[in-house]
Amino acid sequence: AQKVTQAQTEISVVEKEDVTLDCVYETRDTTYYLFWYKQPPSGELVFLIRRNSFDEQNEISGRYSWNFQKSTSSFNFTITASQVVDSAVYFCALILYNQGGKLIFGQGTELSVKP
Amino acid sequence: ETGVTQSPTHLIKTRGQQVTLRCSSQSGHNTVSWYQQALGQGPQFIFQYYREEENGRGNFPPRFSGLQFPNYSSELNVNALELDDSALYLCASSLGARSPNNEQFFGPGTRLTVL
């Protein structure tokens, strides 16, 4: 069975601190995609990044960076110099290649950035 | 380009009633997926519609049903409502059903409360 685990339920940091959100996934499939979504209080899920299982290259986008390690089945997300606007619930998700529509989400990590 | 829209925004029903939620997909998208997000949890996949046919279903009972129309908009129907059906219902549209590489664009959701 496939599963995504986000062990951190809530994280609270002070503005300008760096913060890492952990994501561990389980699947026996060799071809899959991993995602991160942001859910602000408005409720709409906002796409942040997609990674396929054959591309372990880390990625940086502005203050955001992602560390994908197949050896530990982890896809962690780091926000550098956090800002109050980063406050939201962040979800890690998995799609198997042969189940194109079914996103499997973790339980989410609620990030609170205080000024 | 019009994004994904959902109606209504909020809904209150009583146990045993039936409810219909609506979703308009993003322009050019032919695939709609529905997710249920209980409070404090990650979204759970209900089903997906591609070109007016169900194209995959999660672990939800038959009283959860759906439709997709020729313009690719979609409805989610829930019969015999139970208290545990209280949740945020999210609709996501994408182009193409089978490719997990296709980004799913989410609507703002419908908050359903069952009393």
PDB file of C-alpha atoms in Angstrom:
ATOM      1  CA  ALA A   1       0.000   0.000   0.000  1.00  0.00           C
ATOM      2  CA  GLN A   2       1.074   3.542  -0.624  1.00  0.00           C
ATOM      3  CA  LYS A   3       1.387   6.054   2.160  1.00  0.00           C
ATOM      4  CA  VAL A   4       2.709   9.537   2.824  1.00  0.00           C
ATOM      5  CA  THR A   5       3.729  10.547   6.330  1.00  0.00           C
ATOM      6  CA  GLN A   6       4.289  14.062   7.575  1.00  0.00           C
ATOM      7  CA  ALA A   7       5.307  13.529  11.171  1.00  0.00           C
ATOM      8  CA  GLN A   8       5.308  17.223  12.086  1.00  0.00           C
ATOM      9  CA  THR A   9       1.741  18.276  12.798  1.00  0.00           C
ATOM     10  CA  GLU A  10       2.554  21.872  13.714  1.00  0.00           C
ATOM     11  CA  ILE A  11       5.669  24.003  13.477  1.00  0.00           C
ATOM     12  CA  SER A  12       6.054  27.516  14.835  1.00  0.00           C
ATOM     13  CA  VAL A  13       8.982  29.748  13.897  1.00  0.00           C
ATOM     14  CA  VAL A  14       9.872  33.391  14.098  1.00  0.00           C
ATOM     15  CA  GLU A  15      10.183  35.371  10.899  1.00  0.00           C
ATOM     16  CA  LYS A  16      13.534  34.995   9.085  1.00  0.00           C
ATOM     17  CA  GLU A  17      14.205  31.581  10.582  1.00  0.00           C
ATOM     18  CA  ASP A  18      14.802  28.648   8.238  1.00  0.00           C
ATOM     19  CA  VAL A  19      12.359  25.766   8.542  1.00  0.00           C
ATOM     20  CA  THR A  20      12.266  22.244   7.094  1.00  0.00           C
ATOM     21  CA  LEU A  21       9.080  20.270   6.594  1.00  0.00           C
ATOM     22  CA  ASP A  22       9.589  16.517   6.519  1.00  0.00           C
ATOM     23  CA  CYS A  23       7.884  14.054   4.192  1.00  0.00           C
ATOM     24  CA  VAL A  24       8.381  10.298   4.073  1.00  0.00           C
ATOM     25  CA  TYR A  25       6.580   8.134   1.538  1.00  0.00           C
ATOM     26  CA  GLU A  26       5.996   4.425   1.015  1.00  0.00           C
ATOM     27  CA  THR A  27       5.488   2.660  -2.283  1.00  0.00           C
ATOM     28  CA  ARG A  28       6.766  -0.448  -4.016  1.00  0.00           C
ATOM     29  CA  ASP A  29       6.308   1.113  -7.418  1.00  0.00           C
ATOM     30  CA  THR A  30       9.405   2.371  -9.157  1.00  0.00           C
ATOM     31  CA  THR A  31       7.696   5.091 -11.161  1.00  0.00           C
ATOM     32  CA  TYR A  32       5.880   7.789  -9.263  1.00  0.00           C
ATOM     33  CA  TYR A  33       5.640  11.527  -8.748  1.00  0.00           C
ATOM     34  CA  LEU A  34       5.933  13.531  -5.561  1.00  0.00           C
ATOM     35  CA  PHE A  35       4.314  16.882  -4.919  1.00  0.00           C
ATOM     36  CA  TRP A  36       4.162  19.667  -2.378  1.00  0.00           C
ATOM     37  CA  TYR A  37       1.049  21.808  -2.018  1.00  0.00           C
ATOM     38  CA  LYS A  38       0.360  24.858   0.142  1.00  0.00           C
ATOM     39  CA  GLN A  39      -3.085  25.404   1.657  1.00  0.00           C
ATOM     40  CA  PRO A  40      -3.668  28.919   3.005  1.00  0.00           C
ATOM     41  CA  PRO A  41      -6.678  29.632   5.240  1.00  0.00           C
ATOM     42  CA  SER A  42      -8.803  30.235   2.134  1.00  0.00           C
ATOM     43  CA  GLY A  43      -8.693  26.481   1.544  1.00  0.00           C
ATOM     44  CA  GLU A  44      -7.444  26.318  -2.032  1.00  0.00           C
ATOM     45  CA  LEU A  45      -4.495  23.991  -2.584  1.00  0.00           C
ATOM     46  CA  VAL A  46      -1.626  25.751  -4.334  1.00  0.00           C
ATOM     47  CA  PHE A  47       0.852  23.664  -6.306  1.00  0.00           C
ATOM     48  CA  LEU A  48       4.498  24.213  -5.329  1.00  0.00           C
ATOM     49  CA  ILE A  49       6.556  21.476  -6.957  1.00  0.00           C
ATOM     50  CA  ARG A  50       6.431  18.122  -8.760  1.00  0.00           C
ATOM     51  CA  ARG A  51       9.282  15.599  -8.843  1.00  0.00           C
ATOM     52  CA  ASN A  52       9.425  12.258 -10.663  1.00  0.00           C
ATOM     53  CA  SER A  53      11.031   9.216  -9.134  1.00  0.00           C
ATOM     54  CA  PHE A  54      13.916   9.222 -11.602  1.00  0.00           C
ATOM     55  CA  ASP A  55      15.034  12.741 -10.852  1.00  0.00           C
ATOM     56  CA  GLU A  56      16.771  13.055  -7.497  1.00  0.00           C
ATOM     57  CA  GLN A  57      18.281  16.398  -8.279  1.00  0.00           C
ATOM     58  CA  ASN A  58      17.500  18.893  -5.571  1.00  0.00           C
ATOM     59  CA  GLU A  59      15.660  22.013  -6.598  1.00  0.00           C
ATOM     60  CA  ILE A  60      15.697  25.595  -5.434  1.00  0.00           C
ATOM     61  CA  SER A  61      13.097  28.206  -6.237  1.00  0.00           C
ATOM     62  CA  GLY A  62      13.687  31.493  -4.507  1.00  0.00           C
ATOM     63  CA  ARG A  63      13.416  30.888  -0.756  1.00  0.00           C
ATOM     64  CA  TYR A  64      12.083  27.358  -1.322  1.00  0.00           C
ATOM     65  CA  SER A  65      14.197  24.249  -1.760  1.00  0.00           C
ATOM     66  CA  TRP A  66      13.447  20.557  -1.939  1.00  0.00           C
ATOM     67  CA  ASN A  67      15.613  17.579  -1.031  1.00  0.00           C
ATOM     68  CA  PHE A  68      14.557  14.267  -2.636  1.00  0.00           C
ATOM     69  CA  GLN A  69      16.333  11.142  -1.384  1.00  0.00           C
ATOM     70  CA  LYS A  70      15.102   7.788  -2.681  1.00  0.00           C
ATOM     71  CA  SER A  71      17.409   5.917  -0.320  1.00  0.00           C
ATOM     72  CA  THR A  72      15.404   7.186   2.644  1.00  0.00           C
ATOM     73  CA  SER A  73      12.091   7.668   0.771  1.00  0.00           C
ATOM     74  CA  SER A  74      12.041  11.287   1.780  1.00  0.00           C
ATOM     75  CA  PHE A  75      11.089  14.494   0.011  1.00  0.00           C
ATOM     76  CA  ASN A  76      11.745  17.335   2.421  1.00  0.00           C
ATOM     77  CA  PHE A  77      10.887  20.986   1.900  1.00  0.00           C
ATOM     78  CA  THR A  78      12.906  23.878   3.290  1.00  0.00           C
ATOM     79  CA  ILE A  79      11.857  27.504   3.500  1.00  0.00           C
ATOM     80  CA  THR A  80      14.776  29.871   3.971  1.00  0.00           C
ATOM     81  CA  ALA A  81      14.266  33.179   5.770  1.00  0.00           C
ATOM     82  CA  SER A  82      10.610  32.448   6.483  1.00  0.00           C
ATOM     83  CA  GLN A  83       7.992  35.184   6.216  1.00  0.00           C
ATOM     84  CA  VAL A  84       4.590  35.658   7.801  1.00  0.00           C
ATOM     85  CA  VAL A  85       2.979  35.008   4.399  1.00  0.00           C
ATOM     86  CA  ASP A  86       4.424  31.486   4.502  1.00  0.00           C
ATOM     87  CA  SER A  87       1.976  30.615   7.281  1.00  0.00           C
ATOM     88  CA  ALA A  88      -0.240  27.839   5.918  1.00  0.00           C
ATOM     89  CA  VAL A  89      -0.747  24.098   5.942  1.00  0.00           C
ATOM     90  CA  TYR A  90       1.681  22.277   3.678  1.00  0.00           C
ATOM     91  CA  PHE A  91       0.922  18.899   2.150  1.00  0.00           C
ATOM     92  CA  CYS A  92       3.219  16.359   0.604  1.00  0.00           C
ATOM     93  CA  ALA A  93       1.563  14.014  -1.915  1.00  0.00           C
ATOM     94  CA  LEU A  94       2.339  10.986  -4.077  1.00  0.00           C
ATOM     95  CA  ILE A  95       0.931   9.781  -7.400  1.00  0.00           C
ATOM     96  CA  LEU A  96       1.763   6.402  -8.865  1.00  0.00           C
ATOM     97  CA  TYR A  97       2.445   6.336 -12.580  1.00  0.00           C
ATOM     98  CA  ASN A  98      -0.349   3.851 -13.247  1.00  0.00           C
ATOM     99  CA  GLN A  99      -2.888   5.813 -11.174  1.00  0.00           C
ATOM    100  CA  GLY A 100      -2.681   9.138 -12.898  1.00  0.00           C
ATOM    101  CA  GLY A 101      -5.506  10.850 -11.064  1.00  0.00           C
ATOM    102  CA  LYS A 102      -5.156   9.696  -7.504  1.00  0.00           C
ATOM    103  CA  LEU A 103      -3.087  12.007  -5.342  1.00  0.00           C
ATOM    104  CA  ILE A 104      -2.212  10.402  -2.001  1.00  0.00           C
ATOM    105  CA  PHE A 105      -1.723  13.130   0.585  1.00  0.00           C
ATOM    106  CA  GLY A 106       0.022  13.219   3.911  1.00  0.00           C
ATOM    107  CA  GLN A 107      -1.768  14.674   6.907  1.00  0.00           C
ATOM    108  CA  GLY A 108      -0.163  18.056   6.471  1.00  0.00           C
ATOM    109  CA  THR A 109       2.094  20.274   8.516  1.00  0.00           C
ATOM    110  CA  GLU A 110       0.704  23.541   9.828  1.00  0.00           C
ATOM    111  CA  LEU A 111       3.406  26.190   9.691  1.00  0.00           C
ATOM    112  CA  SER A 112       3.002  29.343  11.740  1.00  0.00           C
ATOM    113  CA  VAL A 113       5.495  32.140  11.127  1.00  0.00           C
ATOM    114  CA  LYS A 114       5.355  34.844  13.766  1.00  0.00           C
ATOM    115  CA  PRO A 115       6.659  38.377  13.245  1.00  0.00           C
TER     116      PRO A 115
ATOM    117  CA  GLU B   1      -7.942  31.804 -18.325  1.00  0.00           C
ATOM    118  CA  THR B   2     -10.636  30.978 -15.765  1.00  0.00           C
ATOM    119  CA  GLY B   3      -9.576  28.903 -12.778  1.00  0.00           C
ATOM    120  CA  VAL B   4     -11.452  26.097 -11.067  1.00  0.00           C
ATOM    121  CA  THR B   5     -14.633  27.259  -9.376  1.00  0.00           C
ATOM    122  CA  GLN B   6     -16.869  25.444  -6.925  1.00  0.00           C
ATOM    123  CA  SER B   7     -20.340  26.091  -5.592  1.00  0.00           C
ATOM    124  CA  PRO B   8     -21.684  26.569  -3.071  1.00  0.00           C
ATOM    125  CA  THR B   9     -18.974  27.860  -0.759  1.00  0.00           C
ATOM    126  CA  HIS B  10     -20.655  26.599   2.380  1.00  0.00           C
ATOM    127  CA  LEU B  11     -23.541  24.231   2.972  1.00  0.00           C
ATOM    128  CA  ILE B  12     -25.350  22.954   6.038  1.00  0.00           C
ATOM    129  CA  LYS B  13     -27.412  19.775   5.831  1.00  0.00           C
ATOM    130  CA  THR B  14     -28.966  17.356   8.289  1.00  0.00           C
ATOM    131  CA  ARG B  15     -28.263  13.668   8.600  1.00  0.00           C
ATOM    132  CA  GLY B  16     -30.041  11.576   5.983  1.00  0.00           C
ATOM    133  CA  GLN B  17     -30.371  14.372   3.446  1.00  0.00           C
ATOM    134  CA  GLN B  18     -28.829  14.453  -0.006  1.00  0.00           C
ATOM    135  CA  VAL B  19     -26.421  17.085  -1.351  1.00  0.00           C
ATOM    136  CA  THR B  20     -25.029  18.107  -4.728  1.00  0.00           C
ATOM    137  CA  LEU B  21     -21.768  19.994  -5.067  1.00  0.00           C
ATOM    138  CA  ARG B  22     -20.652  21.604  -8.305  1.00  0.00           C
ATOM    139  CA  CYS B  23     -17.328  22.223  -9.977  1.00  0.00           C
ATOM    140  CA  SER B  24     -16.352  24.075 -13.126  1.00  0.00           C
ATOM    141  CA  SER B  25     -13.019  22.967 -14.484  1.00  0.00           C
ATOM    142  CA  GLN B  26     -10.299  25.239 -15.735  1.00  0.00           C
ATOM    143  CA  SER B  27     -10.620  26.219 -19.374  1.00  0.00           C
ATOM    144  CA  GLY B  28      -9.244  23.474 -21.636  1.00  0.00           C
ATOM    145  CA  HIS B  29      -9.190  20.784 -18.935  1.00  0.00           C
ATOM    146  CA  ASN B  30     -11.124  17.551 -19.562  1.00  0.00           C
ATOM    147  CA  THR B  31     -10.517  15.766 -16.256  1.00  0.00           C
ATOM    148  CA  VAL B  32     -12.010  16.448 -12.842  1.00  0.00           C
ATOM    149  CA  SER B  33     -11.033  14.805  -9.574  1.00  0.00           C
ATOM    150  CA  TRP B  34     -12.878  15.108  -6.274  1.00  0.00           C
ATOM    151  CA  TYR B  35     -11.311  14.955  -2.822  1.00  0.00           C
ATOM    152  CA  GLN B  36     -12.726  14.972   0.714  1.00  0.00           C
ATOM    153  CA  GLN B  37     -10.711  16.776   3.386  1.00  0.00           C
ATOM    154  CA  ALA B  38     -11.815  16.226   6.964  1.00  0.00           C
ATOM    155  CA  LEU B  39     -10.725  18.787   9.540  1.00  0.00           C
ATOM    156  CA  GLY B  40      -7.034  18.457  10.334  1.00  0.00           C
ATOM    157  CA  GLN B  41      -6.467  15.773   7.703  1.00  0.00           C
ATOM    158  CA  GLY B  42      -5.056  15.575   4.222  1.00  0.00           C
ATOM    159  CA  PRO B  43      -7.425  15.335   1.255  1.00  0.00           C
ATOM    160  CA  GLN B  44      -8.691  11.850   0.376  1.00  0.00           C
ATOM    161  CA  PHE B  45      -9.355  10.901  -3.257  1.00  0.00           C
ATOM    162  CA  ILE B  46     -13.040  10.187  -3.946  1.00  0.00           C
ATOM    163  CA  PHE B  47     -13.097   9.671  -7.729  1.00  0.00           C
ATOM    164  CA  GLN B  48     -12.074  11.106 -11.046  1.00  0.00           C
ATOM    165  CA  TYR B  49     -14.048  11.835 -14.210  1.00  0.00           C
ATOM    166  CA  TYR B  50     -12.537  11.902 -17.668  1.00  0.00           C
ATOM    167  CA  ARG B  51     -14.622  12.746 -20.697  1.00  0.00           C
ATOM    168  CA  GLU B  52     -17.867  12.128 -18.817  1.00  0.00           C
ATOM    169  CA  GLU B  53     -16.913   8.702 -17.433  1.00  0.00           C
ATOM    170  CA  GLU B  54     -15.670   7.650 -14.009  1.00  0.00           C
ATOM    171  CA  ASN B  55     -11.977   6.927 -14.300  1.00  0.00           C
ATOM    172  CA  GLY B  56     -10.877   5.690 -10.906  1.00  0.00           C
ATOM    173  CA  ARG B  57     -12.414   5.649  -7.457  1.00  0.00           C
ATOM    174  CA  GLY B  58     -11.087   5.807  -3.927  1.00  0.00           C
ATOM    175  CA  ASN B  59     -12.368   4.008  -0.859  1.00  0.00           C
ATOM    176  CA  PHE B  60     -15.772   5.703  -0.644  1.00  0.00           C
ATOM    177  CA  PRO B  61     -19.194   4.014  -0.515  1.00  0.00           C
ATOM    178  CA  PRO B  62     -21.625   4.059  -3.465  1.00  0.00           C
ATOM    179  CA  ARG B  63     -23.690   6.826  -1.884  1.00  0.00           C
ATOM    180  CA  PHE B  64     -20.918   9.093  -3.185  1.00  0.00           C
ATOM    181  CA  SER B  65     -21.572   9.475  -6.903  1.00  0.00           C
ATOM    182  CA  GLY B  66     -20.705  11.926  -9.596  1.00  0.00           C
ATOM    183  CA  LEU B  67     -21.306  13.226 -13.053  1.00  0.00           C
ATOM    184  CA  GLN B  68     -19.301  15.030 -15.662  1.00  0.00           C
ATOM    185  CA  PHE B  69     -20.998  17.081 -18.345  1.00  0.00           C
ATOM    186  CA  PRO B  70     -20.004  17.695 -21.986  1.00  0.00           C
ATOM    187  CA  ASN B  71     -18.458  21.025 -20.987  1.00  0.00           C
ATOM    188  CA  TYR B  72     -16.338  19.057 -18.455  1.00  0.00           C
ATOM    189  CA  SER B  73     -17.954  20.608 -15.418  1.00  0.00           C
ATOM    190  CA  SER B  74     -18.798  18.091 -12.717  1.00  0.00           C
ATOM    191  CA  GLU B  75     -21.116  17.307  -9.831  1.00  0.00           C
ATOM    192  CA  LEU B  76     -20.531  15.335  -6.665  1.00  0.00           C
ATOM    193  CA  ASN B  77     -23.660  13.840  -5.117  1.00  0.00           C
ATOM    194  CA  VAL B  78     -23.815  12.397  -1.643  1.00  0.00           C
ATOM    195  CA  ASN B  79     -26.923  10.520  -0.502  1.00  0.00           C
ATOM    196  CA  ALA B  80     -28.008   9.625   3.020  1.00  0.00           C
ATOM    197  CA  LEU B  81     -25.633  12.103   4.623  1.00  0.00           C
ATOM    198  CA  GLU B  82     -23.812  11.042   7.773  1.00  0.00           C
ATOM    199  CA  LEU B  83     -22.152  13.212  10.399  1.00  0.00           C
ATOM    200  CA  ASP B  84     -18.727  12.013   9.224  1.00  0.00           C
ATOM    201  CA  ASP B  85     -19.407  13.481   5.778  1.00  0.00           C
ATOM    202  CA  SER B  86     -18.755  16.924   7.273  1.00  0.00           C
ATOM    203  CA  ALA B  87     -15.636  18.098   5.452  1.00  0.00           C
ATOM    204  CA  LEU B  88     -14.151  20.402   2.845  1.00  0.00           C
ATOM    205  CA  TYR B  89     -14.795  18.966  -0.618  1.00  0.00           C
ATOM    206  CA  LEU B  90     -12.166  19.902  -3.147  1.00  0.00           C
ATOM    207  CA  CYS B  91     -12.399  19.659  -6.882  1.00  0.00           C
ATOM    208  CA  ALA B  92      -9.321  19.584  -9.102  1.00  0.00           C
ATOM    209  CA  SER B  93      -9.112  19.802 -12.858  1.00  0.00           C
ATOM    210  CA  SER B  94      -6.345  18.645 -15.161  1.00  0.00           C
ATOM    211  CA  LEU B  95      -5.668  17.920 -18.787  1.00  0.00           C
ATOM    212  CA  GLY B  96      -5.642  14.195 -19.458  1.00  0.00           C
ATOM    213  CA  ALA B  97      -6.606  11.479 -17.025  1.00  0.00           C
ATOM    214  CA  ARG B  98      -3.791   8.978 -16.983  1.00  0.00           C
ATOM    215  CA  SER B  99      -0.718  11.094 -16.854  1.00  0.00           C
ATOM    216  CA  PRO B 100       0.383  11.827 -13.296  1.00  0.00           C
ATOM    217  CA  ASN B 101       2.638  14.465 -14.733  1.00  0.00           C
ATOM    218  CA  ASN B 102      -0.373  16.643 -15.402  1.00  0.00           C
ATOM    219  CA  GLU B 103      -0.746  19.198 -12.658  1.00  0.00           C
ATOM    220  CA  GLN B 104      -4.084  19.199 -10.868  1.00  0.00           C
ATOM    221  CA  PHE B 105      -5.464  22.685 -10.295  1.00  0.00           C
ATOM    222  CA  PHE B 106      -7.659  22.907  -7.221  1.00  0.00           C
ATOM    223  CA  GLY B 107     -10.734  24.967  -6.555  1.00  0.00           C
ATOM    224  CA  PRO B 108     -11.429  26.748  -3.257  1.00  0.00           C
ATOM    225  CA  GLY B 109     -13.644  23.932  -2.004  1.00  0.00           C
ATOM    226  CA  THR B 110     -17.130  23.555  -0.574  1.00  0.00           C
ATOM    227  CA  ARG B 111     -17.409  23.333   3.198  1.00  0.00           C
ATOM    228  CA  LEU B 112     -20.166  20.840   4.049  1.00  0.00           C
ATOM    229  CA  THR B 113     -21.503  20.607   7.587  1.00  0.00           C
ATOM    230  CA  VAL B 114     -23.847  17.754   8.477  1.00  0.00           C
ATOM    231  CA  LEU B 115     -25.880  18.227  11.671  1.00  0.00           C
TER     232      LEU B 115
END
